[in-house]
PDB file of C-alpha atoms in Angstrom:
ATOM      1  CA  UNK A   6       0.000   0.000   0.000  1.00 51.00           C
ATOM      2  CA  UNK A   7       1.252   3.801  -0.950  1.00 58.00           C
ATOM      3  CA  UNK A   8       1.645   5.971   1.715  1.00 71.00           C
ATOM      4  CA  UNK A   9       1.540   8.834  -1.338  1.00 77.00           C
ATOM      5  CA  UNK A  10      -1.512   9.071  -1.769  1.00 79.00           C
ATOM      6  CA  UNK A  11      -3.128  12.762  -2.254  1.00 84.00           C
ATOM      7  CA  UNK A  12      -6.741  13.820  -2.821  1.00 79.00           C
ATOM      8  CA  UNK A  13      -9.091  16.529  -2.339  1.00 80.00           C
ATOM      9  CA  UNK A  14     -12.505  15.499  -1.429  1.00 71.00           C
ATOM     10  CA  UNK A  15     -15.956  17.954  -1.367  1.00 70.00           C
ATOM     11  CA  UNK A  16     -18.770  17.066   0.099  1.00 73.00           C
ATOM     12  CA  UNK A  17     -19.858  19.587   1.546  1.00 75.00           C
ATOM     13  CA  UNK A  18     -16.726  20.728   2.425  1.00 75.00           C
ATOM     14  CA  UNK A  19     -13.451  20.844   1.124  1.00 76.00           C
ATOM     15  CA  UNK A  20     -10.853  18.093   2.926  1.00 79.00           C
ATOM     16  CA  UNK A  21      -7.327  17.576   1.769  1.00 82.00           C
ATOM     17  CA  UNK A  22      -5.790  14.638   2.779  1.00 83.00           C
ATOM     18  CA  UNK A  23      -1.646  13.848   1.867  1.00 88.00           C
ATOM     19  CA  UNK A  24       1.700  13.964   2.538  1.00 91.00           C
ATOM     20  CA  UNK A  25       2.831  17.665   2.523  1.00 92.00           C
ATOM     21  CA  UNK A  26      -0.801  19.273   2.481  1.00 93.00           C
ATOM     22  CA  UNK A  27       0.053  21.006   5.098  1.00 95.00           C
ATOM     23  CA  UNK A  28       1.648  23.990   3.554  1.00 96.00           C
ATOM     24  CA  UNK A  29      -1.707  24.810   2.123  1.00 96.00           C
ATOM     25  CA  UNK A  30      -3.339  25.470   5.341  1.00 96.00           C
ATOM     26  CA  UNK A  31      -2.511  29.360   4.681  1.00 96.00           C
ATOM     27  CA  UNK A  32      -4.620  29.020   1.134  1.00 95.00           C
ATOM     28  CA  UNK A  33      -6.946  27.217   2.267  1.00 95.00           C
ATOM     29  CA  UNK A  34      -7.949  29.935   5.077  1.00 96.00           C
ATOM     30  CA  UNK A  35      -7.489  32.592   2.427  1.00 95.00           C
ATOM     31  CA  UNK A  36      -9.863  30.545   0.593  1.00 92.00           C
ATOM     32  CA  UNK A  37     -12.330  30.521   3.522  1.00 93.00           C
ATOM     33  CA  UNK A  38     -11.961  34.282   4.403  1.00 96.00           C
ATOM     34  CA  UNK A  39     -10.356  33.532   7.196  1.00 97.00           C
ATOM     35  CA  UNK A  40      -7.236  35.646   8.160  1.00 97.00           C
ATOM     36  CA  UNK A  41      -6.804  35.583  11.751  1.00 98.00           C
ATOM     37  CA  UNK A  42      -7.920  32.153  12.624  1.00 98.00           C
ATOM     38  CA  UNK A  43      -7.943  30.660  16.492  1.00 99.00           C
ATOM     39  CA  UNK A  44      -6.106  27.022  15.908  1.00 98.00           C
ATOM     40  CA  UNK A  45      -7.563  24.392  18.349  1.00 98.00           C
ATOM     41  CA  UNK A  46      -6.134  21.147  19.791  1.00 97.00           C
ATOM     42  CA  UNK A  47      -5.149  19.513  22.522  1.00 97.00           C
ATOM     43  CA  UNK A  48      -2.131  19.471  24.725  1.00 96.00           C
ATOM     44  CA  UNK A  49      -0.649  16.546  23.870  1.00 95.00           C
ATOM     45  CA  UNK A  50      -0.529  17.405  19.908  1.00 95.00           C
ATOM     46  CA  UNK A  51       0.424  20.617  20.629  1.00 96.00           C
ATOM     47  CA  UNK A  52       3.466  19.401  22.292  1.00 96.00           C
ATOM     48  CA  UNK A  53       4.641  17.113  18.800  1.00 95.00           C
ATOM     49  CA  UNK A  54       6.884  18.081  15.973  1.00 94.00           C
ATOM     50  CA  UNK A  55       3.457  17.823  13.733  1.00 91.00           C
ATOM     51  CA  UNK A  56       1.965  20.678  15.271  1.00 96.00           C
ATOM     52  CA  UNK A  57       5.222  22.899  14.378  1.00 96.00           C
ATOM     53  CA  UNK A  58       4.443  22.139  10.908  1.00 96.00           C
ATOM     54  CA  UNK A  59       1.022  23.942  11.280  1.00 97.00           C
ATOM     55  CA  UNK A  60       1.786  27.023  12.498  1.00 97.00           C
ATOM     56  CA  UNK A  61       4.578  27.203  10.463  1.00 97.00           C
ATOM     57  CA  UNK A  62       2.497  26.908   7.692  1.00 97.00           C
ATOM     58  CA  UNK A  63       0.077  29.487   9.033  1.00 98.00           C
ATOM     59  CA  UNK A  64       3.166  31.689   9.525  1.00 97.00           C
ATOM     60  CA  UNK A  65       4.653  31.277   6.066  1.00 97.00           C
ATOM     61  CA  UNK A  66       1.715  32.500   4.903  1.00 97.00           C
ATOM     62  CA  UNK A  67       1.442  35.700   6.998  1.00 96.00           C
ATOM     63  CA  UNK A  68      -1.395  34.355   8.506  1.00 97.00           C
ATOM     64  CA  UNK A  69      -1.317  35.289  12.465  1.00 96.00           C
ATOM     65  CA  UNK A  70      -3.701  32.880  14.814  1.00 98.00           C
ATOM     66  CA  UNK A  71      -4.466  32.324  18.347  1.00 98.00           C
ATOM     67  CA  UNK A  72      -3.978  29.291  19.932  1.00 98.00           C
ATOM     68  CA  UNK A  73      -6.377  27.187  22.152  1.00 98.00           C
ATOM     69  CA  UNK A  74      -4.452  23.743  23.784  1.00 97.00           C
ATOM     70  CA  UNK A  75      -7.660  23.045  26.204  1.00 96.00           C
ATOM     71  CA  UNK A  76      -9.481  20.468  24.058  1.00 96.00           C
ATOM     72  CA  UNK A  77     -10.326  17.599  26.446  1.00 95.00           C
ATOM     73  CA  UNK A  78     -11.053  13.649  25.277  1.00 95.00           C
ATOM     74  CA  UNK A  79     -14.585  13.783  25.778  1.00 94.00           C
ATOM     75  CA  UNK A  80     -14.976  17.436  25.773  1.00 94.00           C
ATOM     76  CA  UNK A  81     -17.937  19.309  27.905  1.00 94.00           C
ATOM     77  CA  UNK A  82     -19.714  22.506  27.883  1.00 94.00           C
ATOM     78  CA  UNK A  83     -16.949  24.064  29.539  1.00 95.00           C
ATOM     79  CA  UNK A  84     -14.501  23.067  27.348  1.00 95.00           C
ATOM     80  CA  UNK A  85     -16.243  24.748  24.017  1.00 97.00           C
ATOM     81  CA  UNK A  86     -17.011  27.790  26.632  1.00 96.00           C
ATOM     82  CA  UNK A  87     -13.177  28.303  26.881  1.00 98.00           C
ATOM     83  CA  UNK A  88     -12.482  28.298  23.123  1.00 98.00           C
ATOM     84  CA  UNK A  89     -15.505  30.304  22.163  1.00 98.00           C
ATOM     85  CA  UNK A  90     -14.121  33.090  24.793  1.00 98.00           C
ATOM     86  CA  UNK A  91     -11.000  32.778  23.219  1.00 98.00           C
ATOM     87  CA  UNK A  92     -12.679  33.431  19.816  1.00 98.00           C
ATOM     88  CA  UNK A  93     -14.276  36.268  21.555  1.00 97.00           C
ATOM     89  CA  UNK A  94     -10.891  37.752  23.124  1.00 97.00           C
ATOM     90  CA  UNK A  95      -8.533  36.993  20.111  1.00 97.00           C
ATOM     91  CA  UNK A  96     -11.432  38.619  17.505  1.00 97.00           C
ATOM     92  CA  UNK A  97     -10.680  35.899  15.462  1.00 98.00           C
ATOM     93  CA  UNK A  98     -12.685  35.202  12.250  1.00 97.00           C
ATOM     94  CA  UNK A  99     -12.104  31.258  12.110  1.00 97.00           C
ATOM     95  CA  UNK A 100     -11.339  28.021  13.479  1.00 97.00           C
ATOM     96  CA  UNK A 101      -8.438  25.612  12.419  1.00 97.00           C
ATOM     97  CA  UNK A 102      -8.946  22.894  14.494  1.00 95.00           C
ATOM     98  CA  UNK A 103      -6.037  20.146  14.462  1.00 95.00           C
ATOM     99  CA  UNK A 104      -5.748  16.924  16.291  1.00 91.00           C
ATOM    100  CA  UNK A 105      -8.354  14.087  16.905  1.00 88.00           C
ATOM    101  CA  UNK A 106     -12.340  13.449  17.294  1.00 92.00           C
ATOM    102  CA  UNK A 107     -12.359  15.631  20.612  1.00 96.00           C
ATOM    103  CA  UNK A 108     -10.087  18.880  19.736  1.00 96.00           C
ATOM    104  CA  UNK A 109     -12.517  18.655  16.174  1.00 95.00           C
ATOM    105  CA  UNK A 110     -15.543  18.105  18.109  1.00 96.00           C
ATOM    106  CA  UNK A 111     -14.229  21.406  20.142  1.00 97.00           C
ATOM    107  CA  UNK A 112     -13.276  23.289  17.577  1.00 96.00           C
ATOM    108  CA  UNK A 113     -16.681  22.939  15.199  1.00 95.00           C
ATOM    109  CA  UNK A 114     -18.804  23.730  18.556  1.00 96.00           C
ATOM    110  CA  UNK A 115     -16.687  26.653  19.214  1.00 97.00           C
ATOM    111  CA  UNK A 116     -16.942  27.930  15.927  1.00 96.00           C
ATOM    112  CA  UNK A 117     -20.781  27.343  15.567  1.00 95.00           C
ATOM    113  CA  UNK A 118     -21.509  28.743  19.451  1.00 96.00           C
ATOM    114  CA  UNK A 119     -19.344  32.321  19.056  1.00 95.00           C
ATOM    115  CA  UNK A 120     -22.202  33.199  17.006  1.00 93.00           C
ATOM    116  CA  UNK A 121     -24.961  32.345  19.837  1.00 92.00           C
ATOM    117  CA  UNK A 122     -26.627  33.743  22.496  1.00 89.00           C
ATOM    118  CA  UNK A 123     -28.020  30.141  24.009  1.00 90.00           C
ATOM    119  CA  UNK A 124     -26.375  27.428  25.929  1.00 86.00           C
ATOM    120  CA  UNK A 125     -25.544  24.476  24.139  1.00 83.00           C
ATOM    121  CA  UNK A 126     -27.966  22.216  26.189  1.00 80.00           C
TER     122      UNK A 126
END
């Protein structure tokens, strides 16, 4: 089995998967309209060599960003709370969120809730 393999796949949304894609993230903000995004994850993959390669592709672009570590496994209320404040505080205009299920999970929720006036439950 390759370990090469590249795609792009819409439906709805864009998703690009492959070795290297990373150093589109800043294009595919600009794409989105998003020029000061808040990147989310958790602490573990923020601590990895991975992660590096994300900001520095945010960087290399001239993109700045926040950063939110506090995605929990199993995130709650409280969790989202904390990244839609820092949504709030950073006046960011989007959401890169990197890692697994939970730090996506966080990062969709935060971007969906900045917008609300309601609790989530």
């Amino acid at each position: 089995m390759s370990h090469d393999l590249a795609a792009t796949w819409g439906f709805p949304n864009r998703i690009r998967i492959g070795p290297g894609r990373v150093t589109e993230l800043g294009a595919a903000c600009a794409e989105a309209g998003i020029f000061r995004p808040l990147v989310v994850t958790d602490p573990g993959l923020a601590d990895l060599p991975l992660f590096g390669e994300v900001l520095a592709a945010l960087a290399a672009a001239g993109i700045n960003h926040g950063l939110f570590t506090g995605a929990r496994p199993n995130p709650v209320e409280a969790n989202v709370d904390a990244a839609v404040a820092g949504l709030r505080e950073g006046s960011h205009d989007g959401v890169v969120a990197v890692g697994g299920g939970s730090a996506l999970d966080v990062g969709k929720m935060a971007a969906f809730m900045v917008g609300q006036t309601r609790p989530i439950w």
